[in-house]
mmCIF file of C-alpha atoms and ligand atoms in Angstrom:
data_model
loop_
_atom_site.group_PDB
_atom_site.id
_atom_site.type_symbol
_atom_site.label_atom_id
_atom_site.label_comp_id
_atom_site.label_asym_id
_atom_site.label_seq_id
_atom_site.Cartn_x
_atom_site.Cartn_y
_atom_site.Cartn_z
ATOM 1 C CA UNK A 1 -25.576 30.341 -69.914
ATOM 2 C CA UNK A 2 -29.328 30.185 -69.300
ATOM 3 C CA UNK A 3 -30.511 33.641 -68.287
ATOM 4 C CA UNK A 4 -33.841 33.757 -70.142
ATOM 5 C CA UNK A 5 -35.929 33.195 -67.007
ATOM 6 C CA UNK A 6 -35.810 31.411 -63.685
ATOM 7 C CA UNK A 7 -38.551 29.114 -64.966
ATOM 8 C CA UNK A 8 -36.123 27.696 -67.528
ATOM 9 C CA UNK A 9 -34.337 25.951 -64.665
ATOM 10 C CA UNK A 10 -35.254 22.398 -63.703
ATOM 11 C CA UNK A 11 -36.438 21.334 -60.268
ATOM 12 C CA UNK A 12 -34.200 20.999 -57.225
ATOM 13 C CA UNK A 13 -33.164 17.384 -56.406
ATOM 14 C CA UNK A 14 -34.824 17.562 -52.947
ATOM 15 C CA UNK A 15 -38.148 18.422 -54.617
ATOM 16 C CA UNK A 16 -37.754 15.640 -57.168
ATOM 17 C CA UNK A 17 -36.862 13.140 -54.469
ATOM 18 C CA UNK A 18 -39.969 14.113 -52.464
ATOM 19 C CA UNK A 19 -42.169 13.743 -55.551
ATOM 20 C CA UNK A 20 -40.725 10.334 -56.210
ATOM 21 C CA UNK A 21 -41.514 9.193 -52.663
ATOM 22 C CA UNK A 22 -45.049 10.567 -52.967
ATOM 23 C CA UNK A 23 -45.622 8.710 -56.200
ATOM 24 C CA UNK A 24 -45.520 5.297 -54.553
ATOM 25 C CA UNK A 25 -48.458 5.716 -52.166
ATOM 26 C CA UNK A 26 -52.219 6.155 -52.223
ATOM 27 C CA UNK A 27 -53.831 9.221 -50.636
ATOM 28 C CA UNK A 28 -57.142 11.090 -50.702
ATOM 29 C CA UNK A 29 -57.706 13.332 -53.722
ATOM 30 C CA UNK A 30 -58.714 16.960 -54.361
ATOM 31 C CA UNK A 31 -56.694 18.534 -51.572
ATOM 32 C CA UNK A 32 -58.117 16.430 -48.774
ATOM 33 C CA UNK A 33 -55.098 14.206 -48.060
ATOM 34 C CA UNK A 34 -53.174 14.292 -44.781
ATOM 35 C CA UNK A 35 -50.247 15.750 -46.636
ATOM 36 C CA UNK A 36 -52.325 18.636 -48.082
ATOM 37 C CA UNK A 37 -53.601 19.397 -44.582
ATOM 38 C CA UNK A 38 -50.139 19.178 -43.021
ATOM 39 C CA UNK A 39 -48.637 21.578 -45.541
ATOM 40 C CA UNK A 40 -51.534 23.996 -45.056
ATOM 41 C CA UNK A 41 -50.596 23.997 -41.358
ATOM 42 C CA UNK A 42 -46.955 24.516 -42.315
ATOM 43 C CA UNK A 43 -48.003 27.767 -44.003
ATOM 44 C CA UNK A 44 -49.494 28.846 -40.655
ATOM 45 C CA UNK A 45 -46.064 28.411 -39.089
ATOM 46 C CA UNK A 46 -44.264 30.181 -41.929
ATOM 47 C CA UNK A 47 -46.616 33.188 -41.681
ATOM 48 C CA UNK A 48 -47.040 33.107 -37.879
ATOM 49 C CA UNK A 49 -50.846 33.079 -37.987
ATOM 50 C CA UNK A 50 -53.761 31.013 -39.236
ATOM 51 C CA UNK A 51 -53.955 31.460 -42.994
ATOM 52 C CA UNK A 52 -56.133 29.916 -45.699
ATOM 53 C CA UNK A 53 -54.002 28.283 -48.394
ATOM 54 C CA UNK A 54 -54.955 27.105 -51.887
ATOM 55 C CA UNK A 55 -52.560 25.302 -54.184
ATOM 56 C CA UNK A 56 -52.670 26.084 -57.899
ATOM 57 C CA UNK A 57 -50.511 25.320 -60.924
ATOM 58 C CA UNK A 58 -49.322 28.681 -62.222
ATOM 59 C CA UNK A 59 -48.585 32.186 -61.062
ATOM 60 C CA UNK A 60 -51.176 33.479 -63.499
ATOM 61 C CA UNK A 61 -53.807 31.261 -61.844
ATOM 62 C CA UNK A 62 -52.741 32.418 -58.381
ATOM 63 C CA UNK A 63 -52.988 36.094 -59.339
ATOM 64 C CA UNK A 64 -56.230 35.673 -61.276
ATOM 65 C CA UNK A 65 -58.044 33.708 -58.582
ATOM 66 C CA UNK A 66 -56.729 35.876 -55.747
ATOM 67 C CA UNK A 67 -58.104 38.934 -57.543
ATOM 68 C CA UNK A 68 -61.322 37.121 -58.497
ATOM 69 C CA UNK A 69 -61.907 36.434 -54.801
ATOM 70 C CA UNK A 70 -61.933 40.201 -54.192
ATOM 71 C CA UNK A 71 -64.232 41.000 -57.105
ATOM 72 C CA UNK A 72 -67.234 43.308 -57.187
ATOM 73 C CA UNK A 73 -69.423 44.121 -60.186
ATOM 74 C CA UNK A 74 -67.937 47.156 -61.907
ATOM 75 C CA UNK A 75 -64.771 46.708 -59.880
ATOM 76 C CA UNK A 76 -61.428 48.305 -60.738
ATOM 77 C CA UNK A 77 -58.053 46.866 -59.695
ATOM 78 C CA UNK A 78 -54.965 49.104 -59.450
ATOM 79 C CA UNK A 79 -51.572 47.760 -60.535
ATOM 80 C CA UNK A 80 -48.243 49.120 -61.729
ATOM 81 C CA UNK A 81 -48.389 49.915 -65.454
ATOM 82 C CA UNK A 82 -45.707 47.285 -66.192
ATOM 83 C CA UNK A 83 -47.100 44.656 -63.826
ATOM 84 C CA UNK A 84 -47.228 41.029 -64.920
ATOM 85 C CA UNK A 85 -51.006 41.052 -64.342
ATOM 86 C CA UNK A 86 -51.321 43.730 -67.018
ATOM 87 C CA UNK A 87 -48.595 42.818 -69.488
ATOM 88 C CA UNK A 88 -48.083 39.073 -69.338
ATOM 89 C CA UNK A 89 -51.226 37.211 -68.315
ATOM 90 C CA UNK A 90 -53.298 37.558 -71.468
ATOM 91 C CA UNK A 91 -56.055 39.311 -69.529
ATOM 92 C CA UNK A 92 -56.597 36.301 -67.226
ATOM 93 C CA UNK A 93 -57.002 38.424 -64.065
ATOM 94 C CA UNK A 94 -59.599 40.569 -65.870
ATOM 95 C CA UNK A 95 -61.305 37.466 -67.275
ATOM 96 C CA UNK A 96 -61.515 35.559 -63.994
ATOM 97 C CA UNK A 97 -62.334 38.557 -61.810
ATOM 98 C CA UNK A 98 -64.647 40.310 -64.271
ATOM 99 C CA UNK A 99 -62.880 43.548 -63.284
ATOM 100 C CA UNK A 100 -60.702 46.051 -65.143
ATOM 101 C CA UNK A 101 -57.122 46.823 -64.228
ATOM 102 C CA UNK A 102 -56.192 50.485 -64.027
ATOM 103 C CA UNK A 103 -52.456 51.077 -64.658
ATOM 104 C CA UNK A 104 -50.570 53.206 -62.128
ATOM 105 C CA UNK A 105 -47.234 54.762 -63.116
ATOM 106 C CA UNK A 106 -44.195 54.759 -60.877
ATOM 107 C CA UNK A 107 -40.432 54.490 -61.160
ATOM 108 C CA UNK A 108 -38.647 51.124 -61.318
ATOM 109 C CA UNK A 109 -41.656 48.806 -61.139
ATOM 110 C CA UNK A 110 -43.164 50.405 -58.033
ATOM 111 C CA UNK A 111 -46.444 52.337 -57.996
ATOM 112 C CA UNK A 112 -45.957 55.981 -57.079
ATOM 113 C CA UNK A 113 -48.073 56.482 -53.919
ATOM 114 C CA UNK A 114 -49.367 59.874 -55.171
ATOM 115 C CA UNK A 115 -50.430 58.372 -58.495
ATOM 116 C CA UNK A 116 -52.068 55.427 -56.767
ATOM 117 C CA UNK A 117 -54.076 57.724 -54.522
ATOM 118 C CA UNK A 118 -55.053 59.843 -57.477
ATOM 119 C CA UNK A 119 -56.153 56.885 -59.637
ATOM 120 C CA UNK A 120 -58.198 55.409 -56.784
ATOM 121 C CA UNK A 121 -59.950 58.738 -56.248
ATOM 122 C CA UNK A 122 -61.272 58.602 -59.829
ATOM 123 C CA UNK A 123 -63.366 55.535 -59.024
ATOM 124 C CA UNK A 124 -65.501 56.361 -55.973
ATOM 125 C CA UNK A 125 -67.761 53.649 -54.606
ATOM 126 C CA UNK A 126 -70.925 55.274 -55.953
ATOM 127 C CA UNK A 127 -69.609 56.105 -59.459
ATOM 128 C CA UNK A 128 -71.901 53.825 -61.362
ATOM 129 C CA UNK A 129 -70.622 54.973 -64.772
ATOM 130 C CA UNK A 130 -66.895 54.817 -64.031
ATOM 131 C CA UNK A 131 -66.879 51.632 -61.954
ATOM 132 C CA UNK A 132 -65.651 51.415 -58.381
ATOM 133 C CA UNK A 133 -62.210 50.995 -56.832
ATOM 134 C CA UNK A 134 -62.004 47.421 -55.523
ATOM 135 C CA UNK A 135 -58.437 46.155 -54.965
ATOM 136 C CA UNK A 136 -54.759 47.044 -55.253
ATOM 137 C CA UNK A 137 -52.117 44.600 -56.421
ATOM 138 C CA UNK A 138 -48.330 45.016 -56.134
ATOM 139 C CA UNK A 139 -45.420 42.757 -57.122
ATOM 140 C CA UNK A 140 -42.610 41.676 -54.778
ATOM 141 C CA UNK A 141 -39.908 41.347 -56.149
ATOM 142 C CA UNK A 142 -41.029 43.618 -58.960
ATOM 143 C CA UNK A 143 -40.981 42.739 -62.658
ATOM 144 C CA UNK A 144 -37.918 44.965 -63.163
ATOM 145 C CA UNK A 145 -35.757 43.403 -60.461
ATOM 146 C CA UNK A 146 -36.382 45.941 -57.716
ATOM 147 C CA UNK A 147 -37.682 45.225 -54.239
ATOM 148 C CA UNK A 148 -40.189 47.254 -52.223
ATOM 149 C CA UNK A 149 -38.887 48.066 -48.749
ATOM 150 C CA UNK A 150 -41.146 47.157 -45.843
ATOM 151 C CA UNK A 151 -42.044 50.836 -45.471
ATOM 152 C CA UNK A 152 -42.927 51.082 -49.157
ATOM 153 C CA UNK A 153 -45.264 48.103 -48.783
ATOM 154 C CA UNK A 154 -46.840 49.743 -45.770
ATOM 155 C CA UNK A 155 -47.318 53.012 -47.635
ATOM 156 C CA UNK A 156 -49.177 51.292 -50.496
ATOM 157 C CA UNK A 157 -51.222 49.292 -47.988
ATOM 158 C CA UNK A 158 -52.154 52.445 -46.074
ATOM 159 C CA UNK A 159 -53.449 54.096 -49.261
ATOM 160 C CA UNK A 160 -55.441 50.979 -50.109
ATOM 161 C CA UNK A 161 -56.837 50.724 -46.566
ATOM 162 C CA UNK A 162 -57.782 54.405 -46.471
ATOM 163 C CA UNK A 163 -59.964 53.724 -49.513
ATOM 164 C CA UNK A 164 -61.278 50.485 -47.985
ATOM 165 C CA UNK A 165 -59.465 48.291 -50.514
ATOM 166 C CA UNK A 166 -57.609 45.007 -49.915
ATOM 167 C CA UNK A 167 -53.972 44.695 -50.995
ATOM 168 C CA UNK A 168 -52.811 41.689 -53.028
ATOM 169 C CA UNK A 169 -49.131 40.843 -53.491
ATOM 170 C CA UNK A 170 -47.858 38.965 -56.551
ATOM 171 C CA UNK A 171 -45.043 36.971 -54.963
ATOM 172 C CA UNK A 172 -43.854 34.956 -57.950
ATOM 173 C CA UNK A 173 -40.359 35.853 -56.654
ATOM 174 C CA UNK A 174 -41.367 36.217 -52.996
ATOM 175 C CA UNK A 175 -38.312 34.342 -51.652
ATOM 176 C CA UNK A 176 -35.842 36.428 -53.657
ATOM 177 C CA UNK A 177 -37.238 39.595 -52.098
ATOM 178 C CA UNK A 178 -37.515 38.122 -48.617
ATOM 179 C CA UNK A 179 -33.863 37.081 -48.323
ATOM 180 C CA UNK A 180 -32.716 40.401 -49.701
ATOM 181 C CA UNK A 181 -34.725 42.334 -47.093
ATOM 182 C CA UNK A 182 -33.744 39.844 -44.401
ATOM 183 C CA UNK A 183 -37.357 40.023 -43.210
ATOM 184 C CA UNK A 184 -39.737 37.317 -42.014
ATOM 185 C CA UNK A 185 -42.621 36.243 -44.279
ATOM 186 C CA UNK A 186 -45.022 37.851 -41.777
ATOM 187 C CA UNK A 187 -43.116 41.125 -41.800
ATOM 188 C CA UNK A 188 -43.148 41.339 -45.591
ATOM 189 C CA UNK A 189 -46.883 40.666 -45.789
ATOM 190 C CA UNK A 190 -49.712 40.963 -43.245
ATOM 191 C CA UNK A 191 -47.702 42.902 -40.686
ATOM 192 C CA UNK A 192 -47.376 45.626 -43.360
ATOM 193 C CA UNK A 193 -50.953 45.399 -44.613
ATOM 194 C CA UNK A 194 -50.953 42.709 -47.320
ATOM 195 C CA UNK A 195 -54.255 40.777 -47.349
ATOM 196 C CA UNK A 196 -53.724 38.146 -50.036
ATOM 197 C CA UNK A 197 -50.516 36.706 -51.455
ATOM 198 C CA UNK A 198 -49.618 34.725 -54.568
ATOM 199 C CA UNK A 199 -46.783 32.640 -53.136
ATOM 200 C CA UNK A 200 -44.486 31.358 -55.872
ATOM 201 C CA UNK A 201 -42.442 28.176 -55.713
ATOM 202 C CA UNK A 202 -41.971 27.273 -59.372
ATOM 203 C CA UNK A 203 -39.346 29.899 -60.219
ATOM 204 C CA UNK A 204 -37.277 29.001 -57.171
ATOM 205 C CA UNK A 205 -36.780 25.252 -57.450
ATOM 206 C CA UNK A 206 -40.211 23.615 -57.549
ATOM 207 C CA UNK A 207 -41.505 21.804 -60.584
ATOM 208 C CA UNK A 208 -44.999 23.319 -60.461
ATOM 209 C CA UNK A 209 -46.122 24.763 -57.126
ATOM 210 C CA UNK A 210 -47.904 28.037 -56.425
ATOM 211 C CA UNK A 211 -50.187 28.942 -53.544
ATOM 212 C CA UNK A 212 -52.772 31.607 -52.801
ATOM 213 C CA UNK A 213 -52.473 32.659 -49.162
ATOM 214 C CA UNK A 214 -55.231 34.621 -47.383
ATOM 215 C CA UNK A 215 -54.159 36.232 -44.122
ATOM 216 C CA UNK A 216 -57.792 36.507 -43.069
ATOM 217 C CA UNK A 217 -59.377 33.103 -43.800
ATOM 218 C CA UNK A 218 -62.814 34.806 -43.825
ATOM 219 C CA UNK A 219 -61.808 36.436 -47.115
ATOM 220 C CA UNK A 220 -61.227 33.019 -48.701
ATOM 221 C CA UNK A 221 -64.809 31.753 -48.552
ATOM 222 C CA UNK A 222 -65.424 31.831 -52.305
ATOM 223 C CA UNK A 223 -61.997 30.553 -53.317
ATOM 224 C CA UNK A 224 -62.790 26.810 -53.253
ATOM 225 C CA UNK A 225 -65.533 27.390 -55.819
ATOM 226 C CA UNK A 226 -63.536 29.863 -57.876
ATOM 227 C CA UNK A 227 -60.636 27.410 -58.019
ATOM 228 C CA UNK A 228 -62.759 24.459 -59.055
ATOM 229 C CA UNK A 229 -64.679 26.484 -61.619
ATOM 230 C CA UNK A 230 -61.430 27.587 -63.208
ATOM 231 C CA UNK A 231 -60.167 23.985 -63.414
ATOM 232 C CA UNK A 232 -57.377 24.597 -60.914
ATOM 233 C CA UNK A 233 -58.431 22.051 -58.277
ATOM 234 C CA UNK A 234 -55.969 19.234 -58.920
ATOM 235 C CA UNK A 235 -57.195 15.759 -58.025
ATOM 236 C CA UNK A 236 -53.551 14.945 -57.193
ATOM 237 C CA UNK A 237 -53.097 18.212 -55.336
ATOM 238 C CA UNK A 238 -50.867 16.373 -52.833
ATOM 239 C CA UNK A 239 -48.062 16.495 -55.410
ATOM 240 C CA UNK A 240 -48.071 20.284 -55.062
ATOM 241 C CA UNK A 241 -48.156 19.860 -51.282
ATOM 242 C CA UNK A 242 -45.234 17.422 -51.504
ATOM 243 C CA UNK A 243 -43.185 19.964 -53.438
ATOM 244 C CA UNK A 244 -43.936 22.632 -50.834
ATOM 245 C CA UNK A 245 -42.992 20.241 -48.039
ATOM 246 C CA UNK A 246 -39.499 19.803 -49.442
ATOM 247 C CA UNK A 247 -39.295 23.457 -50.488
ATOM 248 C CA UNK A 248 -40.056 24.778 -47.005
ATOM 249 C CA UNK A 249 -38.073 22.164 -45.113
ATOM 250 C CA UNK A 250 -34.872 23.335 -43.398
ATOM 251 C CA UNK A 251 -35.167 26.710 -45.166
ATOM 252 C CA UNK A 252 -34.362 25.203 -48.555
ATOM 253 C CA UNK A 253 -36.456 27.895 -50.254
ATOM 254 C CA UNK A 254 -34.438 30.670 -48.628
ATOM 255 C CA UNK A 255 -31.110 29.024 -49.478
ATOM 256 C CA UNK A 256 -32.151 28.643 -53.122
ATOM 257 C CA UNK A 257 -33.216 32.288 -53.338
ATOM 258 C CA UNK A 258 -29.962 33.419 -51.691
ATOM 259 C CA UNK A 259 -28.032 31.474 -54.287
ATOM 260 C CA UNK A 260 -30.024 32.968 -57.189
ATOM 261 C CA UNK A 261 -29.512 36.479 -55.817
ATOM 262 C CA UNK A 262 -25.792 35.851 -55.278
ATOM 263 C CA UNK A 263 -25.471 34.796 -58.908
ATOM 264 C CA UNK A 264 -27.228 38.014 -59.926
ATOM 265 C CA UNK A 265 -24.781 39.973 -57.761
ATOM 266 C CA UNK A 266 -21.936 38.284 -59.608
ATOM 267 C CA UNK A 267 -23.478 39.357 -62.915
ATOM 268 C CA UNK A 268 -24.009 42.905 -61.648
ATOM 269 C CA UNK A 269 -20.387 43.157 -60.497
ATOM 270 C CA UNK A 270 -19.182 41.919 -63.881
ATOM 271 C CA UNK A 271 -21.333 44.425 -65.740
ATOM 272 C CA UNK A 272 -20.091 47.240 -63.511
ATOM 273 C CA UNK A 273 -16.515 46.285 -64.350
ATOM 274 C CA UNK A 274 -17.212 46.087 -68.081
ATOM 275 C CA UNK A 275 -16.114 48.730 -70.593
ATOM 276 C CA UNK A 276 -18.813 47.960 -73.147
ATOM 277 C CA UNK A 277 -21.877 46.866 -71.133
ATOM 278 C CA UNK A 278 -23.668 48.414 -68.168
ATOM 279 C CA UNK A 279 -26.557 47.772 -65.809
ATOM 280 C CA UNK A 280 -29.613 49.519 -67.230
ATOM 281 C CA UNK A 281 -30.798 50.389 -63.721
ATOM 282 C CA UNK A 282 -29.955 49.115 -60.245
ATOM 283 C CA UNK A 283 -31.646 45.868 -59.260
ATOM 284 C CA UNK A 284 -31.350 43.788 -56.106
ATOM 285 C CA UNK A 285 -33.197 40.532 -56.774
ATOM 286 C CA UNK A 286 -32.345 37.758 -59.227
ATOM 287 C CA UNK A 287 -33.135 39.863 -62.296
ATOM 288 C CA UNK A 288 -30.521 42.013 -63.982
ATOM 289 C CA UNK A 289 -31.140 44.389 -66.874
ATOM 290 C CA UNK A 290 -28.194 45.279 -69.070
ATOM 291 C CA UNK A 291 -27.460 47.566 -71.973
ATOM 292 C CA UNK A 292 -24.978 45.862 -74.266
ATOM 293 C CA UNK A 293 -23.787 46.375 -77.846
ATOM 294 C CA UNK A 294 -25.997 44.469 -80.309
ATOM 295 C CA UNK A 295 -22.899 42.766 -81.757
ATOM 296 C CA UNK A 296 -21.923 41.528 -78.302
ATOM 297 C CA UNK A 297 -25.429 40.192 -77.687
ATOM 298 C CA UNK A 298 -25.261 38.338 -80.987
ATOM 299 C CA UNK A 299 -21.829 36.901 -80.105
ATOM 300 C CA UNK A 300 -23.189 35.737 -76.744
ATOM 301 C CA UNK A 301 -26.194 34.102 -78.415
ATOM 302 C CA UNK A 302 -23.934 32.403 -80.932
ATOM 303 C CA UNK A 303 -22.037 30.916 -78.013
ATOM 304 C CA UNK A 304 -25.293 29.572 -76.530
ATOM 305 C CA UNK A 305 -26.324 32.329 -74.092
ATOM 306 C CA UNK A 306 -30.092 32.590 -73.578
ATOM 307 C CA UNK A 307 -31.731 35.856 -72.561
ATOM 308 C CA UNK A 308 -34.607 38.058 -73.641
ATOM 309 C CA UNK A 309 -34.522 41.456 -75.370
ATOM 310 C CA UNK A 310 -36.468 43.922 -73.250
ATOM 311 C CA UNK A 311 -38.573 46.944 -74.126
ATOM 312 C CA UNK A 312 -37.321 50.217 -72.683
ATOM 313 C CA UNK A 313 -39.443 51.143 -69.647
ATOM 314 C CA UNK A 314 -40.936 54.630 -69.546
ATOM 315 C CA UNK A 315 -38.572 55.788 -66.783
ATOM 316 C CA UNK A 316 -35.242 54.716 -68.279
ATOM 317 C CA UNK A 317 -32.866 57.532 -67.261
ATOM 318 C CA UNK A 318 -30.214 56.983 -69.948
ATOM 319 C CA UNK A 319 -31.717 55.976 -73.302
ATOM 320 C CA UNK A 320 -30.365 52.964 -75.187
ATOM 321 C CA UNK A 321 -28.036 54.102 -77.988
ATOM 322 C CA UNK A 322 -28.582 52.934 -81.584
ATOM 323 C CA UNK A 323 -25.887 50.236 -81.610
ATOM 324 C CA UNK A 324 -26.933 48.922 -78.183
ATOM 325 C CA UNK A 325 -29.834 46.901 -76.863
ATOM 326 C CA UNK A 326 -31.579 46.299 -73.554
ATOM 327 C CA UNK A 327 -31.639 42.704 -72.327
ATOM 328 C CA UNK A 328 -32.956 40.910 -69.239
ATOM 329 C CA UNK A 329 -30.814 38.342 -67.441
ATOM 330 C CA UNK A 330 -32.440 36.151 -64.788
ATOM 331 C CA UNK A 331 -30.520 33.849 -62.459
ATOM 332 C CA UNK A 332 -31.966 30.908 -60.539
ATOM 333 C CA UNK A 333 -31.175 28.264 -57.943
ATOM 334 C CA UNK A 334 -29.558 26.288 -60.776
ATOM 335 C CA UNK A 335 -27.263 29.036 -62.101
ATOM 336 C CA UNK A 336 -23.602 28.115 -61.651
ATOM 337 C CA UNK A 337 -20.855 30.708 -61.121
ATOM 338 C CA UNK A 338 -19.173 29.323 -64.261
ATOM 339 C CA UNK A 339 -22.273 30.243 -66.309
ATOM 340 C CA UNK A 340 -22.040 33.824 -65.122
ATOM 341 C CA UNK A 341 -18.294 33.994 -65.701
ATOM 342 C CA UNK A 342 -18.615 32.499 -69.188
ATOM 343 C CA UNK A 343 -21.209 35.140 -70.063
ATOM 344 C CA UNK A 344 -19.043 37.928 -68.675
ATOM 345 C CA UNK A 345 -16.069 36.598 -70.667
ATOM 346 C CA UNK A 346 -18.086 36.838 -73.885
ATOM 347 C CA UNK A 347 -19.012 40.415 -73.037
ATOM 348 C CA UNK A 348 -15.411 41.287 -72.222
ATOM 349 C CA UNK A 349 -14.319 39.861 -75.586
ATOM 350 C CA UNK A 350 -16.818 42.326 -77.082
HETATM 351 C C1 PLP B 401 -44.037 38.850 -61.644
HETATM 352 C C2 PLP B 401 -44.632 37.567 -62.126
HETATM 353 N N1 PLP B 401 -45.852 37.205 -61.689
HETATM 354 C C3 PLP B 401 -46.414 36.043 -62.037
HETATM 355 C C4 PLP B 401 -45.761 35.179 -62.894
HETATM 356 C C5 PLP B 401 -46.437 33.856 -63.140
HETATM 357 O O1 PLP B 401 -46.387 33.329 -64.327
HETATM 358 P P1 PLP B 401 -46.846 31.854 -64.760
HETATM 359 O O2 PLP B 401 -48.289 31.906 -64.956
HETATM 360 O O3 PLP B 401 -46.077 31.698 -66.014
HETATM 361 O O4 PLP B 401 -46.466 30.859 -63.703
HETATM 362 C C6 PLP B 401 -44.512 35.524 -63.429
HETATM 363 C C7 PLP B 401 -43.814 34.656 -64.408
HETATM 364 O O5 PLP B 401 -43.047 35.062 -65.229
HETATM 365 C C8 PLP B 401 -43.927 36.757 -63.023
HETATM 366 O O6 PLP B 401 -42.731 37.139 -63.477
#
């Protein structure tokens, strides 16, 4: 009953097997091997255009370096007020980019377009004292389990473009959103105005594989230096490439995300049928938020269930009652239906 996070899961056997095969051969270091190059080309196929790809170790590194590559002195980045870049990266994006992040409110993990426009307008390009608007970052799937529609992505991109700003997408759970929208990677990104993507693999079956993807390679000129300077250029970078090779082969990544989302659907259905617990708000990816009695949460923990307590977001429509608590449940490629059913049984027993 591991629902704490999708990064609590192990690595998929196909990824492990590929790593094992890679470990027996010699190859050029620092991202220059044939395998690194081949997987970079594979990203071109996945995104249906020539992209510039940089492998890094963590999602925080991907976000921080992607934003650093867009930096200007006195720059301001706009992100949802509950975005991972603001709440969970210890200021790394600010540190590496040298910019500030301006929080933008919006319901259910999505920036409200009116608020975004308004916040951007407070930082004109010549406002030497305030700083200047420099980039917008959004998260797909969002931190609260929701997914931006293609039109919603396009709306945010249009606001960014109108102000001359690039749009970055934090895709730590890119695959979970993609399969839910039944869109192509190109449709969910550059075709709707995304300029730079943090492409996550770790949460969806890799051991440690994240990539920064630039849809205009011209924008990536500084990234090799930024990556090396931040100690993210792996000498054995080909082991990240090897993971991505297996991950992207025969649509494994999409199958794994479909499975994780299906397990979340099973959880959602169980919560909807429950008398004592409920979904805190509707979600569609592999994250589920539930309001359950504190005693039930304790009983579940005593039986070995792992999940996190969650702080009430500002737009929670029905407040959490005194005897209840808000928890986050995350499913992954490794979640078994029996895990979900066992958890739902504990909840039913109250
Ligand atoms: C939305 C989002 N972005 C980025 C990350 C990347 O985190 P890490 O640096 O732990 O790989 C996470 C991980 O929880 C996340 O949920």
